[in-house]
Short mmCIF file of C-alpha atoms in Angstrom, two decimals:
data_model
loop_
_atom_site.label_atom_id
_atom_site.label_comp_id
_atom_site.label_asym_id
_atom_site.label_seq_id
_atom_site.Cartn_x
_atom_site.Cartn_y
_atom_site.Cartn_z
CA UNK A 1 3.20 -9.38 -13.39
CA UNK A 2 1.45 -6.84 -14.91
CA UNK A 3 -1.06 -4.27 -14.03
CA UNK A 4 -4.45 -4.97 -14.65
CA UNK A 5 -7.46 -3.12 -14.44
CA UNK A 6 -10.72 -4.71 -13.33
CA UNK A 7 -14.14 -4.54 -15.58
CA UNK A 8 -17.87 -4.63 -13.29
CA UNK A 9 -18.07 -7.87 -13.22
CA UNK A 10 -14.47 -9.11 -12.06
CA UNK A 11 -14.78 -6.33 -9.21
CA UNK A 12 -18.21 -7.96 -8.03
CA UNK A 13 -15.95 -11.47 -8.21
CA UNK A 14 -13.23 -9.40 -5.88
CA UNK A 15 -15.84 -7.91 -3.80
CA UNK A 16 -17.48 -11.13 -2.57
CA UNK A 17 -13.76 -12.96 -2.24
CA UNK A 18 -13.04 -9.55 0.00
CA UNK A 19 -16.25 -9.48 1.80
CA UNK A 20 -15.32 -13.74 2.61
CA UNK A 21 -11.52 -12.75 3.89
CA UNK A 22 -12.73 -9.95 5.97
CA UNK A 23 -15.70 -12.06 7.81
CA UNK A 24 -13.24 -14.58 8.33
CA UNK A 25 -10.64 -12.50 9.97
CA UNK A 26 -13.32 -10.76 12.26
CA UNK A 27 -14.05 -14.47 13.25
CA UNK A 28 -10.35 -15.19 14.06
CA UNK A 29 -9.65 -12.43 15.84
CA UNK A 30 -12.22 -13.71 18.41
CA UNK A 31 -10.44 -16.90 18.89
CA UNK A 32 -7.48 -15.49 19.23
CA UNK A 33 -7.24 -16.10 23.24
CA UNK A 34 -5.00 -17.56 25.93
CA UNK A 35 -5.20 -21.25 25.28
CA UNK A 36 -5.73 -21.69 21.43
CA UNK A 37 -3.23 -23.31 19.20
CA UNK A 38 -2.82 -21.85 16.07
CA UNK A 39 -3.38 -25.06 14.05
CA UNK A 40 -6.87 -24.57 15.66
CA UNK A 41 -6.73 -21.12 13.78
CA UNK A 42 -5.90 -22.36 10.35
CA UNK A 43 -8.70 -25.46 10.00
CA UNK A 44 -11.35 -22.59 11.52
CA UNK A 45 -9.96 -20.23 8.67
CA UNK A 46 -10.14 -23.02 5.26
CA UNK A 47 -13.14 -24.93 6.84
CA UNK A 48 -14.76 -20.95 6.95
CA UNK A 49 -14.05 -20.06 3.24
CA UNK A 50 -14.77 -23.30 1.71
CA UNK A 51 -18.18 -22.79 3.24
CA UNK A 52 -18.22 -19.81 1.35
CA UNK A 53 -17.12 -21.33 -2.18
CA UNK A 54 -13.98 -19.53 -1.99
CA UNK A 55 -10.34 -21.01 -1.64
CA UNK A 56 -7.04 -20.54 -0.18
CA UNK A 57 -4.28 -18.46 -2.34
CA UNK A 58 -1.67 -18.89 -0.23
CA UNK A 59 -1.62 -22.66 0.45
CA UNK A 60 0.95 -24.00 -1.99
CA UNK A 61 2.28 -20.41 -3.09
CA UNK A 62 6.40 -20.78 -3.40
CA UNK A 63 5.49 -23.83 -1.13
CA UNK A 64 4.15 -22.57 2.02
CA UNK A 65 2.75 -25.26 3.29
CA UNK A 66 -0.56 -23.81 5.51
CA UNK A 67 -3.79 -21.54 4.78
CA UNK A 68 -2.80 -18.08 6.84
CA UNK A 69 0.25 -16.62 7.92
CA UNK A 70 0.27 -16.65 12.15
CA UNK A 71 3.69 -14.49 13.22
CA UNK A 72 3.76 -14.13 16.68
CA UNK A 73 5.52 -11.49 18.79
CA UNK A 74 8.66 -10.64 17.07
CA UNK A 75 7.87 -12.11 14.07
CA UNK A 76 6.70 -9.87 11.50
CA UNK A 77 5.34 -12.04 8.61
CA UNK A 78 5.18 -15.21 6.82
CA UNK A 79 5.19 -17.43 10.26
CA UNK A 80 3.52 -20.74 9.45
CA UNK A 81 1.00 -22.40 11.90
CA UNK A 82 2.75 -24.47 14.18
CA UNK A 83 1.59 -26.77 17.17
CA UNK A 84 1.81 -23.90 19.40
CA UNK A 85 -0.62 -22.58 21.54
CA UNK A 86 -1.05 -18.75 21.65
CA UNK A 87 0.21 -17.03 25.45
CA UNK A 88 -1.57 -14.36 27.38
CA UNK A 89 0.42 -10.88 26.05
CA UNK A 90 0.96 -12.56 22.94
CA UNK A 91 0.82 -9.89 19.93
CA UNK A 92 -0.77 -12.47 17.18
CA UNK A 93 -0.53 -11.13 13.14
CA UNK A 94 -2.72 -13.07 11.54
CA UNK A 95 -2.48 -12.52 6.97
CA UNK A 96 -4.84 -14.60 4.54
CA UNK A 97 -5.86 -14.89 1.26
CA UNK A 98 -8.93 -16.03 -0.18
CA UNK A 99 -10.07 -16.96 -4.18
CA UNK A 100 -13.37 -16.92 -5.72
CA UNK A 101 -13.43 -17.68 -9.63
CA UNK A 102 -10.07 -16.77 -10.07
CA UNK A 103 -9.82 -13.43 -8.44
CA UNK A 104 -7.97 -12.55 -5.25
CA UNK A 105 -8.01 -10.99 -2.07
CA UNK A 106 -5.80 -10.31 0.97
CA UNK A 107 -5.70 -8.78 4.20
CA UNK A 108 -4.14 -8.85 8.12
CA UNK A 109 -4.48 -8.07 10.76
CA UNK A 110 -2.27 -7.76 14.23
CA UNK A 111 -4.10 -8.82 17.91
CA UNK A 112 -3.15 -9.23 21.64
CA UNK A 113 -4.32 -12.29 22.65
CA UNK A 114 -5.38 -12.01 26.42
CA UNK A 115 -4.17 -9.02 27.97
CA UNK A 116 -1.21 -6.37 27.03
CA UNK A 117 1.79 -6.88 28.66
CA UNK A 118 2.56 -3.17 27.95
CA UNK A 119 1.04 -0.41 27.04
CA UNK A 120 3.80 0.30 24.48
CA UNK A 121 2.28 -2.68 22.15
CA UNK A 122 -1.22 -1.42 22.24
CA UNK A 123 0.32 1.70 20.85
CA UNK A 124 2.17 -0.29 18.39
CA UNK A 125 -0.87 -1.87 17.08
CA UNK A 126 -2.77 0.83 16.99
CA UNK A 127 -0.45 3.25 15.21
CA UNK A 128 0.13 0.71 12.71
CA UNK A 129 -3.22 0.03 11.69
CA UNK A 130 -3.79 3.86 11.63
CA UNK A 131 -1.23 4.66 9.45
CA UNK A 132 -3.00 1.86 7.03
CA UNK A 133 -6.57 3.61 7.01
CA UNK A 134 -4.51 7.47 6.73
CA UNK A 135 -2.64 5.97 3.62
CA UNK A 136 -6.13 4.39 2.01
CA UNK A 137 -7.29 7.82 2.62
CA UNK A 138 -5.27 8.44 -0.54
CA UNK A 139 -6.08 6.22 -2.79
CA UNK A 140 -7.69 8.69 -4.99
CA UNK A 141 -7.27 8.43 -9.23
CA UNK A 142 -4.57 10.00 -10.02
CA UNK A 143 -3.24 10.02 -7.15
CA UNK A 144 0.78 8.53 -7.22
CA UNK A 145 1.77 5.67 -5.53
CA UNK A 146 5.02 7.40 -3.43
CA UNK A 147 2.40 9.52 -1.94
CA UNK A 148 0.40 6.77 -0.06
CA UNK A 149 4.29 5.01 0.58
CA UNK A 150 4.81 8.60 2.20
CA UNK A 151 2.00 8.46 4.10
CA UNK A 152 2.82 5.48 5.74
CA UNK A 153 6.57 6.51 6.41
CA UNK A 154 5.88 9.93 8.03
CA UNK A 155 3.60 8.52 10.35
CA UNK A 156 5.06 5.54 11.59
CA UNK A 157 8.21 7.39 11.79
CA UNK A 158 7.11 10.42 13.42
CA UNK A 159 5.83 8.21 15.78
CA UNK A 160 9.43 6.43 16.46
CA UNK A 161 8.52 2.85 15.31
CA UNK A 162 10.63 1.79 11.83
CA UNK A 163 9.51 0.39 8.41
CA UNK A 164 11.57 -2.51 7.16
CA UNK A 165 11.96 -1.90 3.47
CA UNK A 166 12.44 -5.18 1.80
CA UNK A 167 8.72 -6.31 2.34
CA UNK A 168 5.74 -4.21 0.71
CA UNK A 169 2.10 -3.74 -0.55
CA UNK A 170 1.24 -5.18 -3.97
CA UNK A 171 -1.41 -4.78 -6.66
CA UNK A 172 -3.79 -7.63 -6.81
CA UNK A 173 -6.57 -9.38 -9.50
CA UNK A 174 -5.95 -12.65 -11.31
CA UNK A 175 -2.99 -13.26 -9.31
CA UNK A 176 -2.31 -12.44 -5.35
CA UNK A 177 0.74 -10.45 -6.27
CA UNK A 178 0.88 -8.15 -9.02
CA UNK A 179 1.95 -4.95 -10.19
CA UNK A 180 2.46 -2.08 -8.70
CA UNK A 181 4.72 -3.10 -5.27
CA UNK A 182 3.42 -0.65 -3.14
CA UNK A 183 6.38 0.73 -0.48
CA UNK A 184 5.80 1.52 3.16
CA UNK A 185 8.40 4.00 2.42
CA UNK A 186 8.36 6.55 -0.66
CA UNK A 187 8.45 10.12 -1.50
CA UNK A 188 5.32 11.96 -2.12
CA UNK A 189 4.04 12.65 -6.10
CA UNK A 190 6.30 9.97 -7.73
CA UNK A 191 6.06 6.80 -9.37
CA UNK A 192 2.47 5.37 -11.06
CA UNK A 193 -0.40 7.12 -11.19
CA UNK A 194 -3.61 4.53 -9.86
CA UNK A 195 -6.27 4.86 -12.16
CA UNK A 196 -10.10 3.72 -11.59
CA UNK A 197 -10.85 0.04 -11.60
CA UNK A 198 -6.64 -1.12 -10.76
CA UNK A 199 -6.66 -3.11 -6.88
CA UNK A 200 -4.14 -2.42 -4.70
CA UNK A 201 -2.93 -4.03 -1.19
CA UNK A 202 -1.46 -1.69 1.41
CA UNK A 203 0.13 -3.30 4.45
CA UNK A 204 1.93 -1.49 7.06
CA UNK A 205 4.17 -3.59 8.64
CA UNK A 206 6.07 -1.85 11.72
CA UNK A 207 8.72 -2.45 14.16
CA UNK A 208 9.40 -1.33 17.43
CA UNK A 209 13.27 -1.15 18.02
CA UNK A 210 14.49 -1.41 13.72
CA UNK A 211 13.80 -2.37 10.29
CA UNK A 212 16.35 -4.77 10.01
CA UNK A 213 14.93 -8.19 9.57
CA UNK A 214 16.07 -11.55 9.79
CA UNK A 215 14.29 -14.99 7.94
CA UNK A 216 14.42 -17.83 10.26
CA UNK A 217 15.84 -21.32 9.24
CA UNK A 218 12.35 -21.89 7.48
CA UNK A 219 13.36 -19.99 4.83
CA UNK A 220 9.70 -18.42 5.28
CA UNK A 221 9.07 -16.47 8.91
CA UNK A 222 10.37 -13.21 9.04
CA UNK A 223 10.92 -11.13 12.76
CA UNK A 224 12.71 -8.29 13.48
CA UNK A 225 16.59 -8.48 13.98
CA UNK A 226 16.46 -7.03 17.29
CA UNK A 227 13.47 -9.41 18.72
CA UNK A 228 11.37 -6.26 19.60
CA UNK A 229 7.81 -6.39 18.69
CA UNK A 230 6.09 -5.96 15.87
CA UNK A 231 2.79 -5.10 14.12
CA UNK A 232 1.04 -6.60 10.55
CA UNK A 233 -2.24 -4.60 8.86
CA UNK A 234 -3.13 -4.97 5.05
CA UNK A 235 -6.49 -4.14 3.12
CA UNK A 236 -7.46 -4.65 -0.35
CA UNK A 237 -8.56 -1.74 -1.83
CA UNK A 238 -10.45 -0.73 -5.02
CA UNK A 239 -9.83 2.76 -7.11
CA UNK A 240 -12.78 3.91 -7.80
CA UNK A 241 -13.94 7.36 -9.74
CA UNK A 242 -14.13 8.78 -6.34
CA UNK A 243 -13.45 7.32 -3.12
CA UNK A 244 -11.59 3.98 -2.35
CA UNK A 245 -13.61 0.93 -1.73
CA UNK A 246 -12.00 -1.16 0.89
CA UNK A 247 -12.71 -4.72 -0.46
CA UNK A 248 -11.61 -6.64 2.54
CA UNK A 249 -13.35 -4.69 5.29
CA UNK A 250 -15.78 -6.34 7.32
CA UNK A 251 -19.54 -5.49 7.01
CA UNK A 252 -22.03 -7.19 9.28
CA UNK A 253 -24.49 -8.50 7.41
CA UNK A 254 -27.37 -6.06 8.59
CA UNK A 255 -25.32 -3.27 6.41
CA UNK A 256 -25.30 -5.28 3.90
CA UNK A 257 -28.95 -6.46 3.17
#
């Protein structure tokens, strides 16, 4: 695909798909508890954006067959909603999608359902969706892509969790994947150069004992190779003349009016 930069009025169309996905997600997180089954967690999610106008862009894509990604524990990404019901300790990574009029936006995030089993997973989570905001503090025209990858990368890695490398960030519009990919890992000041108006995804996706992977039998959920735990965040995120609009970021609707 290639790279394509947004006019006014396909950004307002991205905003409002954004500002959908990210009311959405704050909803699921709160039923993410001991108890729920995650089949529960995909109606809540379509029945939500269809209420909105908007639909589902990842229903149907290469033939997954649900609304949201749900990987759970070890599983990284892609794990389809199953007749399961969610465990206290669980570490639930929720990803969705959402359309309106074409345009496209995506986002995750990673909770523990109940409470922790160890402490070592809250840090997990919350490293990983740190190193997410320190990377969109980047996102800056001009600004090269390796140097948000390298963001990501020294953090997580200072912080002794690994990256796997065959799964990254994307650039997003018309379609939900597009040009650029967007590493976890890069090195600083190379590759493209974001300019106002392109739409990027960022999504950290960490592991506690190694970045080797492994894709289950489904040909669709991926988890880590070791079984250790793992951690999912993504935003969508505008280039702007100055600083980064986070499409996908929840806003109560008291700062929005």
């Amino acid at each position: 695909m290639a790279i394509t930069i947004k006019n006014a009025q396909q950004i307002e169309k991205m905003r409002y798909a954004g500002q959908v996905l990210g009311e959405a997600l704050h909803e699921l997180r709160k039923l993410v508890k001991p108890g729920t089954n995650c089949l529960e967690l995909d109606k809540f999610f379509i029945d939500f954006i269809t209420s909105k106008g908007c639909t589902s862009n990842f229903k149907g894509y290469g033939g997954f067959p649900a609304h949201i990604c749900i990987s759970i524990n070890e599983q990284l990404i892609h794990g389809i909603p199953r007749d399961r019901v969610l465990q206290d300790g669980d570490i639930v990574s929720i990803d969705a999608g959402c359309v309106f009029e074409k345009y496209h936006a995506d986002s995750a995030i990673s909770v523990i359902c109940g409470n922790s089993k160890d402490k070592k997973y809250d840090t997990l989570l919350e490293l990983t969706e740190k190193s997410l905001y320190l990377a969109i503090d980047q996102v800056r025209a001009g600004v090269r892509i390796g140097t948000i990858s390298s963001t990501v990368q020294k953090f997580i890695e200072e912080n002794g969790y690994h990256l796997p490398t065959d799964y990254s960030g994307h650039g997003i519009g018309l379609e939900m994947h597009e040009d650029p990919f967007v590493p976890n890992v890069g090195i600083e000041n190379t590759g493209m150069r974001l300019v106002p108006g392109m739409a990027i995804c960022i999504e950290p996706m960490v592991q506690i004992g190694t970045n080797k992977t492994v894709v289950a039998d489904d040909d669709w959920t991926v988890s880590s190779k070791d079984g250790s735990m793992t951690a999912h965040f993504e935003h969508t995120i505008l280039v702007t003349d100055g600083d980064p609009e986070v499409l996908t970021l929840f806003k109560p609707k008291e700062e929005t009016e």
